[in-house]
Coordinates of C-alpha atoms and ligand atoms in Angstrom, one line a residue:
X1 CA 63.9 122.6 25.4
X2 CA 66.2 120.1 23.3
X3 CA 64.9 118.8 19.7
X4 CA 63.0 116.2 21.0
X5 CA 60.6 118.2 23.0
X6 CA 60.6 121.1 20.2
X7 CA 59.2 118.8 17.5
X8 CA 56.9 117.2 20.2
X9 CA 55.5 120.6 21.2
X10 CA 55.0 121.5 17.8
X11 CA 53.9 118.4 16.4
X12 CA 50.2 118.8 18.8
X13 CA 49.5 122.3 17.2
X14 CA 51.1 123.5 14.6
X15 CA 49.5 123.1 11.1
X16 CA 51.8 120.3 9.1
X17 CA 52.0 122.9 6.2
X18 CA 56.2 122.0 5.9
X19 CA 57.9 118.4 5.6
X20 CA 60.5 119.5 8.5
X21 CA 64.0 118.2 8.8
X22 CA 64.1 116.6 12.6
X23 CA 66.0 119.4 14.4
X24 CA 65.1 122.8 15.9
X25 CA 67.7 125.5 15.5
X26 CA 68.0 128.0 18.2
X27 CA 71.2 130.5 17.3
X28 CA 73.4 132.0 14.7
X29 CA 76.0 133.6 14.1
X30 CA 77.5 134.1 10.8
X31 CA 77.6 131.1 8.8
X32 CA 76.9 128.6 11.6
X33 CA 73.8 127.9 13.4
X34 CA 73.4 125.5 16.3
X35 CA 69.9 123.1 17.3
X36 CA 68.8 122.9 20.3
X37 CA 70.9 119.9 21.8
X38 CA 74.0 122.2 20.8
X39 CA 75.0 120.6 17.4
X40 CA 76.8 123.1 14.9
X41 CA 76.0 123.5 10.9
X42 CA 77.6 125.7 8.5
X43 CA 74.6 127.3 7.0
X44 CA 74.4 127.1 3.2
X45 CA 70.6 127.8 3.0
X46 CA 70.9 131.3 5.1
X47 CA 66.9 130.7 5.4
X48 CA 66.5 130.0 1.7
X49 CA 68.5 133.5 0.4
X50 CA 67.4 135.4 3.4
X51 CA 70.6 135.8 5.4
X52 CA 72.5 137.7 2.8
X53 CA 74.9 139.0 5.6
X54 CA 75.0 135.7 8.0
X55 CA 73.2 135.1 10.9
X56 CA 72.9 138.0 13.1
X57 CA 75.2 140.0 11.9
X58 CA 76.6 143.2 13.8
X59 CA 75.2 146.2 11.6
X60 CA 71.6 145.0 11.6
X61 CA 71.3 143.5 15.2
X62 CA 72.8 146.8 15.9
X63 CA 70.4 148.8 14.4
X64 CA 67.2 146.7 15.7
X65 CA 68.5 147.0 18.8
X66 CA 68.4 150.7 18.7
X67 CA 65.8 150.7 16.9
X68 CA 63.6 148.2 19.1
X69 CA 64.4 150.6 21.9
X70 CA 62.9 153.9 20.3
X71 CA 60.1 153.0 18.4
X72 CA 58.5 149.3 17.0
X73 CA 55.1 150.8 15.0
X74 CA 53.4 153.5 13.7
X75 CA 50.9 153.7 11.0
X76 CA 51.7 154.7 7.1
X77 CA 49.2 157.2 7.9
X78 CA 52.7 159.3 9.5
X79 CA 56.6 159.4 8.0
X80 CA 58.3 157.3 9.1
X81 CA 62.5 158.0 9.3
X82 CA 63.9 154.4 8.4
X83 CA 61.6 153.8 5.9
X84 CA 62.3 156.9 3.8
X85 CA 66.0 156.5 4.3
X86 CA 65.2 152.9 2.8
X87 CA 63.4 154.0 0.1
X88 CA 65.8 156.8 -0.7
X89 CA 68.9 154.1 -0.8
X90 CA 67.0 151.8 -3.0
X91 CA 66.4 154.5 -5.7
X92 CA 69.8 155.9 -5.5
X93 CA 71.1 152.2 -6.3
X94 CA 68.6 150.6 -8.8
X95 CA 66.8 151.9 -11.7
X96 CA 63.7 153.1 -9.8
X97 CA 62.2 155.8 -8.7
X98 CA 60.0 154.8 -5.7
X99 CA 59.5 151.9 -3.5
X100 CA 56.2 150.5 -1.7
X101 CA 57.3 148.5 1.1
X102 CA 55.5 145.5 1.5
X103 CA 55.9 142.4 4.4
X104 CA 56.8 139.6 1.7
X105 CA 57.8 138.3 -1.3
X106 CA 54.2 137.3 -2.6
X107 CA 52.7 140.6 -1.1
X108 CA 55.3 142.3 -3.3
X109 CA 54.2 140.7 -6.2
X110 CA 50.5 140.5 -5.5
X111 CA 51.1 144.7 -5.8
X112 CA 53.3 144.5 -8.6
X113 CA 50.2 143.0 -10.5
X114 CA 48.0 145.9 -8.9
X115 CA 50.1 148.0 -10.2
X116 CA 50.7 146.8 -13.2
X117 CA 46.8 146.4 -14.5
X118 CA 46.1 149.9 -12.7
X119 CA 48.5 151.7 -14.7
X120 CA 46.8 150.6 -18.2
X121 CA 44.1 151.9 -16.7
X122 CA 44.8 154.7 -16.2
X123 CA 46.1 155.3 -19.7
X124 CA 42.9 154.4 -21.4
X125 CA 43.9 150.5 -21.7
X126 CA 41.3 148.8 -19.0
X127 CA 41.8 145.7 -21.7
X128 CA 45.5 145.3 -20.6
X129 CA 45.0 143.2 -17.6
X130 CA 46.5 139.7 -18.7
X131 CA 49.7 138.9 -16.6
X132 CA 52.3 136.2 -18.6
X133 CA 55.0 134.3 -16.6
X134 CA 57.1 131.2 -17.0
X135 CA 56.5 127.4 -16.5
X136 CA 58.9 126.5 -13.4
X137 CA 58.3 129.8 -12.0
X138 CA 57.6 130.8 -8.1
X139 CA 56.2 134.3 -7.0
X140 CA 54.2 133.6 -3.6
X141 CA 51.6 131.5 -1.7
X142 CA 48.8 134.0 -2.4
X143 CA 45.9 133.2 -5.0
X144 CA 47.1 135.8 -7.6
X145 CA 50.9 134.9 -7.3
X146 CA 50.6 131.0 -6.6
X147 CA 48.5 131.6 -10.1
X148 CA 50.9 133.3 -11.8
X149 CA 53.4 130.5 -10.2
X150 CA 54.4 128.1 -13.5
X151 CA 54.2 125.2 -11.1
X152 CA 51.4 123.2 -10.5
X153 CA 52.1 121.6 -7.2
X154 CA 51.2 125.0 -5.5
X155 CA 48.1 125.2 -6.9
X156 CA 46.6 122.1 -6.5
X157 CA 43.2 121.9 -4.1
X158 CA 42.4 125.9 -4.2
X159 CA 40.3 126.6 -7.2
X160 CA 38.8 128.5 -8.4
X161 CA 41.7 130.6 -9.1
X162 CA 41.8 133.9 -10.2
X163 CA 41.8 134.7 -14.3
X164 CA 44.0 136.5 -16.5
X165 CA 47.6 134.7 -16.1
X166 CA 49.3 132.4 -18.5
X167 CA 52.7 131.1 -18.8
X168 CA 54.9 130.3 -21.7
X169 CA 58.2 128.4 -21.4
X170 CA 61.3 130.2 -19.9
X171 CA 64.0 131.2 -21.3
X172 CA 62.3 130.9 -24.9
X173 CA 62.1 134.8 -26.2
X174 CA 59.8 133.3 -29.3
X175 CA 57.2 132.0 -27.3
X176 CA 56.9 135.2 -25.0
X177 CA 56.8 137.1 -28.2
X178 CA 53.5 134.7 -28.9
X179 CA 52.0 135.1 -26.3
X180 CA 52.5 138.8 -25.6
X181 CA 49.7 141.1 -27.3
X182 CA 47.4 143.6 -26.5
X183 CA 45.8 142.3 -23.9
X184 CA 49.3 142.0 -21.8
X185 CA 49.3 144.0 -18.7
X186 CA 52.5 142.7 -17.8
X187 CA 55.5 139.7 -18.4
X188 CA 56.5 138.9 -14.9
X189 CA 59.7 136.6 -14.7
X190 CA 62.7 135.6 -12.3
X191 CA 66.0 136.6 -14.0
X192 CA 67.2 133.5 -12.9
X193 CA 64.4 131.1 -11.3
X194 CA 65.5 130.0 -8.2
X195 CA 62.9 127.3 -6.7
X196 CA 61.8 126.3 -10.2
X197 CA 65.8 124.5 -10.2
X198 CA 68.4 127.4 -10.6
X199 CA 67.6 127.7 -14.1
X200 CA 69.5 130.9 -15.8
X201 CA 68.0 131.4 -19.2
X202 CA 70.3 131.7 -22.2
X203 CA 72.5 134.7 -22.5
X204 CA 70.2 138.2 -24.3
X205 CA 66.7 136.4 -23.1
X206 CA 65.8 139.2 -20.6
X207 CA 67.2 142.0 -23.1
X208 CA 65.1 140.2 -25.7
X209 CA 62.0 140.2 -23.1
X210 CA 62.2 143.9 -22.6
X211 CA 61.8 144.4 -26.2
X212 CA 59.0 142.9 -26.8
X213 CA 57.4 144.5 -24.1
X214 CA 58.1 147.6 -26.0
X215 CA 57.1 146.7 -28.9
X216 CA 53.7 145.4 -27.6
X217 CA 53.2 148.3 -24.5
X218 CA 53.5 145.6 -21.9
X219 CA 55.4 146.3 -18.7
X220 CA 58.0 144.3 -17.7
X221 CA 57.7 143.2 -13.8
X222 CA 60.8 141.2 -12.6
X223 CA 60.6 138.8 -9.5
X224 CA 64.2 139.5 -7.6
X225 CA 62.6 138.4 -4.3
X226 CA 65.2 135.4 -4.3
X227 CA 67.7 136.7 -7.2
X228 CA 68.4 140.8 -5.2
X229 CA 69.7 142.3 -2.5
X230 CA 73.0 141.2 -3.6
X231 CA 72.3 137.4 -4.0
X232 CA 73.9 137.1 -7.7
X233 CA 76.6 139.3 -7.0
X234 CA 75.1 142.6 -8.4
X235 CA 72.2 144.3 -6.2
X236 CA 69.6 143.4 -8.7
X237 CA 70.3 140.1 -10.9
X238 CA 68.9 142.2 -14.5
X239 CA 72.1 144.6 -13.8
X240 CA 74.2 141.9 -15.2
X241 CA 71.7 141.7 -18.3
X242 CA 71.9 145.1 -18.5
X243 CA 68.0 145.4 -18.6
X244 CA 65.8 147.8 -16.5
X245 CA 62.3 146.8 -15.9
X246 CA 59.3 148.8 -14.9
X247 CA 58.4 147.0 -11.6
X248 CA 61.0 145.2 -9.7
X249 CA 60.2 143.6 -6.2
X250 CA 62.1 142.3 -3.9
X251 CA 62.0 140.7 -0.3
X252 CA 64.1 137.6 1.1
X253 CA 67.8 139.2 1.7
X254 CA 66.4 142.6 1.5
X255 CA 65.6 142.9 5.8
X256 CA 69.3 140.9 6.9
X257 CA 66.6 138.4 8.1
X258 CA 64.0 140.6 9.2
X259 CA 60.5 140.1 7.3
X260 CA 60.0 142.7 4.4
X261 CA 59.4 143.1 1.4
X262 CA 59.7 145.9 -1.5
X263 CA 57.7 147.0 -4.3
X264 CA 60.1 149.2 -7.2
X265 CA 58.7 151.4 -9.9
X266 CA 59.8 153.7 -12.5
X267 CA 58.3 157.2 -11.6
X268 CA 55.7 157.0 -14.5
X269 CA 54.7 153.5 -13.5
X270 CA 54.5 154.6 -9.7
X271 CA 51.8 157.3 -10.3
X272 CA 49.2 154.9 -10.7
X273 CA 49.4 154.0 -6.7
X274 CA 48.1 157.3 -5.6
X275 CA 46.4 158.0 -2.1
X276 CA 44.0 154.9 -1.0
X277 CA 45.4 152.8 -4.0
X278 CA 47.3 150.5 -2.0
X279 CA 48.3 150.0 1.4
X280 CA 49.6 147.5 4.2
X281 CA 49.5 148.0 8.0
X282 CA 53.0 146.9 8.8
X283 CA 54.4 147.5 5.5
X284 CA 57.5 149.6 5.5
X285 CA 57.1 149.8 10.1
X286 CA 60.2 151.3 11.2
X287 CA 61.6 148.0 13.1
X288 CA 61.7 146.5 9.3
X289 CA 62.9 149.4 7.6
X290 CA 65.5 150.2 10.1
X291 CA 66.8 146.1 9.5
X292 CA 66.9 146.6 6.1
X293 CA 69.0 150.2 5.7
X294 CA 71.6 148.7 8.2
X295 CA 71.5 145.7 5.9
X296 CA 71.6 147.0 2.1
X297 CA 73.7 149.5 3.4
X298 CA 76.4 146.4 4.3
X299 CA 75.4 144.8 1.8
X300 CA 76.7 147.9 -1.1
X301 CA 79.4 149.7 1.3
X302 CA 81.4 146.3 2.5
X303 CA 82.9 145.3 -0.3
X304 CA 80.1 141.9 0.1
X305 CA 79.4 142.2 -3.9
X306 CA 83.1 141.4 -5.2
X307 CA 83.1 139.1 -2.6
X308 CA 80.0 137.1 -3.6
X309 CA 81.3 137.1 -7.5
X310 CA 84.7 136.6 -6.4
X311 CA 83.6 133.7 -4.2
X312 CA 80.7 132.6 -5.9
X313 CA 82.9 131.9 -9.3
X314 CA 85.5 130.0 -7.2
X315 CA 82.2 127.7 -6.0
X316 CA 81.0 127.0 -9.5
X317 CA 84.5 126.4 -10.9
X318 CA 85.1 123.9 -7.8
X319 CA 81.7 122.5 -8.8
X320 CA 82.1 122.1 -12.5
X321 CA 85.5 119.9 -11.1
X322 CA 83.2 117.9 -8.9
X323 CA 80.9 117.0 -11.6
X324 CA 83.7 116.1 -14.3
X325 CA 84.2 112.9 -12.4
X326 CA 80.8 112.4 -11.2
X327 CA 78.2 110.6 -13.2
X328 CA 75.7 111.3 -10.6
X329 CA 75.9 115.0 -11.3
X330 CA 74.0 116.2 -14.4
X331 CA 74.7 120.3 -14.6
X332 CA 75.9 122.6 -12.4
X333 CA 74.4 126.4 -12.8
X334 CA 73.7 129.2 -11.2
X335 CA 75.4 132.8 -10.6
X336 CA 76.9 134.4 -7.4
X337 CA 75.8 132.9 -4.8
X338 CA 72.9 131.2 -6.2
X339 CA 73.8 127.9 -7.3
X340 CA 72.3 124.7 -8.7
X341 CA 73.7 121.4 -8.7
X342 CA 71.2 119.0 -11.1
X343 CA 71.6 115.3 -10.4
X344 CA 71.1 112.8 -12.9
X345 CA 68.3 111.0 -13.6
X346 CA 67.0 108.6 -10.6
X347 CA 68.6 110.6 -7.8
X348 CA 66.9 112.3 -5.5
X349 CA 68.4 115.9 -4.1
X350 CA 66.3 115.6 -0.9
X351 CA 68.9 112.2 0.3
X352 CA 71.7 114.6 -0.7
X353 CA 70.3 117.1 1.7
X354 CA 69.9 114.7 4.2
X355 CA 73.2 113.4 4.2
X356 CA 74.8 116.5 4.2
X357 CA 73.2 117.8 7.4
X358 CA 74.4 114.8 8.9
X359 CA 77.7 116.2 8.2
X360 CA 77.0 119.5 9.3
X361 CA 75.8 121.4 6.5
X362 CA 72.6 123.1 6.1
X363 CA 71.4 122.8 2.1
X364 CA 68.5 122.5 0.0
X365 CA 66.2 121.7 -2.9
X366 CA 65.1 123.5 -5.7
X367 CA 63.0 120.8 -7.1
X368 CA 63.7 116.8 -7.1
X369 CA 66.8 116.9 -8.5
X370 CA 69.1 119.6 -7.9
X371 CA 70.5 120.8 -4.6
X372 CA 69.8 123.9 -4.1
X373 CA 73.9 126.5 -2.4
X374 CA 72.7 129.5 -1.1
X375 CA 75.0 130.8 1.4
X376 CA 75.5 133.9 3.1
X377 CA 77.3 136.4 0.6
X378 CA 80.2 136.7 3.5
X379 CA 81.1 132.8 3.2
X380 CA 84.5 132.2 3.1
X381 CA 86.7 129.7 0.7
X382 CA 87.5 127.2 3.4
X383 CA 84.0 126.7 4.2
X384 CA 83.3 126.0 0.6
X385 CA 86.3 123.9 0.8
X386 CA 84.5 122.1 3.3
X387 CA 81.3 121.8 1.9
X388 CA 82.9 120.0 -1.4
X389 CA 84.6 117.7 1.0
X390 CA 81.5 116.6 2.4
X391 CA 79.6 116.9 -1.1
X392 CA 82.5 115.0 -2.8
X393 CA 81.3 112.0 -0.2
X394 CA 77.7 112.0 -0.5
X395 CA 77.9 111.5 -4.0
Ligands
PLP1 C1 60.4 133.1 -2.0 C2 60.0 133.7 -3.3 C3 58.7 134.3 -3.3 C4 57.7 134.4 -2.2 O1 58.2 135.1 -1.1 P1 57.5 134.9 0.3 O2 58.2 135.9 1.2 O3 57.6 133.5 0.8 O4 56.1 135.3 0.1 C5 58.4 135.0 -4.5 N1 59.2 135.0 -5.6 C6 60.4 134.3 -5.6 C7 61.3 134.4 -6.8 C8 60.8 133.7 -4.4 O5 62.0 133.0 -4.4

């Protein structure tokens, strides 16, 4: 089928649940993918974060294959290899303990929540079940996390939704240390947010969270489904901070573009998930798992994390130029390979978008007003080169 007959075809029954740009891609490899009547885009989405490595890259196609070949599915009621190898990497490269491997972001942190409230509960605190994020925040689709999601465009038309959330604004330490008390099962933020606009708080705000926390016996739950596996140019974005959290979850880049997603706990926090606590049928399967070893181990062994700093660095500095002498640009933000650019006021980063795919590059939006870089970790400087060039002109 070409594009034409793809969008036809889904257009009589698919649900309209996404505002679709008018092509159907069909193959990747790298950083370029290719629609169905054969035109080629350099990919600076990579599936919004997803495709840390590229599309299809060798390691993890490799290891599906094999994988694929030998066994899809068992239940979590056996062990299963890859996902213990998983788990095991994940400790021995973060601050946690354990993992819980989950299918999604949102199912990620619709457990981190669990976990949270069950682990004051088990210490004598069944009080401690409020759950405090930040406005412009995004941590799922499901009732708890769209909830707990500081935007209210996701949760229009589904009340009643559940209680115990509140959000203060992010990035401000005194109003967390408000709103914090002793009914605060947990703060749950992004280190940076990434569809709230590529906002990165002000230098010490995350240190400054995990003290309060502290002070008030609140655990702190960070949401590195868009900002880990590598993204910022650290595994997890708080290493930069130099803060450890209780619960950490992850998802997007963590499968090298294979649906998963990860809960991470310290060991005392992870106690509180004991037998029949928690659970997911294809959480953690070994066709997952074995995706997401061959990617994390690319992702820490081939030298892709001074790459994405070393690159990443050379696309905000090329940025920063671009906006000197561009009114239309407002800010340009982000870290690694997770970058905002904010237009002024009156312009719209969907046209930018727009135009850009016309020129061959794949972007987005993080909000109406800034375009949203988030390339695969491997991109080279020639194809951020290229990019400008093309940015430079629809501006
Ligand atoms: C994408 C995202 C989610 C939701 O992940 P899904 O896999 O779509 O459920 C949650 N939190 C953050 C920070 C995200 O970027």
């Amino acid at each position: 089928m070409g594009n034409a007959e793809i969008i036809q075809l889904a257009g009589t029954c698919l649900m309209p649940t996404y505002a679709r740009f008018p092509v159907a891609l069909v193959r990747g490899q790298g950083l370029r993918v290719w629609d169905a009547d054969g035109c080629q885009y350099l990919d600076f989405l990579a599936g919004i974060a997803v495709c840390n490595l590229g599309h299809c890259h060798p390691r993890v196609v490799d290891a599906i294959r094999q994988q694929a070949g030998r066994l899809l599915h068992v239940s979590n009621l056996y062990h299963i290899e890859p996902q213990a190898e998983l788990a095991r990497l994940l400790v021995d490269h973060t601050f946690a303990d354990r993992v819980f491997f989950a299918n999604s972001g949102a199912e990620a942190n619709e457990g981190a929540i669990k976990l949270a409230r069950k682990f004051h509960k088990d210490r004598g605190q069944p009080g401690r079940t409020q759950i405090v994020s930040a406005t412009g925040s995004f941590h799922g689709r499901t009732l708890a996390t769209l909830t707990a999601t500081g935007q209210d465009k996701v949760k229009t038309g589904f009340a009643p939704l559940p209680p115990g959330f509140s959000t203060v604004p992010y990035g401000d330490a005194a109003a967390l240390e408000a709103a914090v008390g002793r009914d605060t099962a947990a703060v749950l933020l992004e280190p940076i947010q990434g569809e709230g606009g590529v906002r990165v708080p002000p230098d010490g705000y995350l240190g400054r969270v995990r003290e309060i926390c502290d002070e008030q016996g609140a655990l702190l739950v960070l949401d590195e489904v868009q900002t880990g596996a590598g993204r910022t140019g650290t595994f997890l974005a708080a290493e930069r901070d130099g803060v450890t959290p209780d619960i950490c979850t992850l998802a997007k880049g963590l499968g090298g573009g294979v649906a998963i997603g990860a809960l991470l706990a310290t060991e005392a926090v992870s106690a509180s998930f004991g037998p029949g606590t928690h659970a997911s049928t294809f959480g953690g399967n070994p066709l997952a798992t074995a995706a997401g070893l061959a990617a994390v181990k690319t992702i820490l062994e081939d030298g892709i994390l001074d790459h994405c700093r070393e690159v990443g660095a050379y696309l905000l500095d090329r940025l920063a130029d671009l906006a000197a002498g561009c009114p239309r640009v407002a800010a340009v933000r982000g870290r690694g390979l997770l970058v905002g650019v904010e237009l002024a006021a009156g312009e719209s980063a969907a046209d930018r978008v727009r135009a850009l795919m016309d020129r061959g590059f794949l972007t987005g939006t993080a909000g109406d007003r800034v375009l949203r870089l988030a390339p695969p970790l491997i991109v080279e400087r020639a194809e951020i080169d290229a990019l400008l060039a093309a940015l430079a002109e629809v501006l």
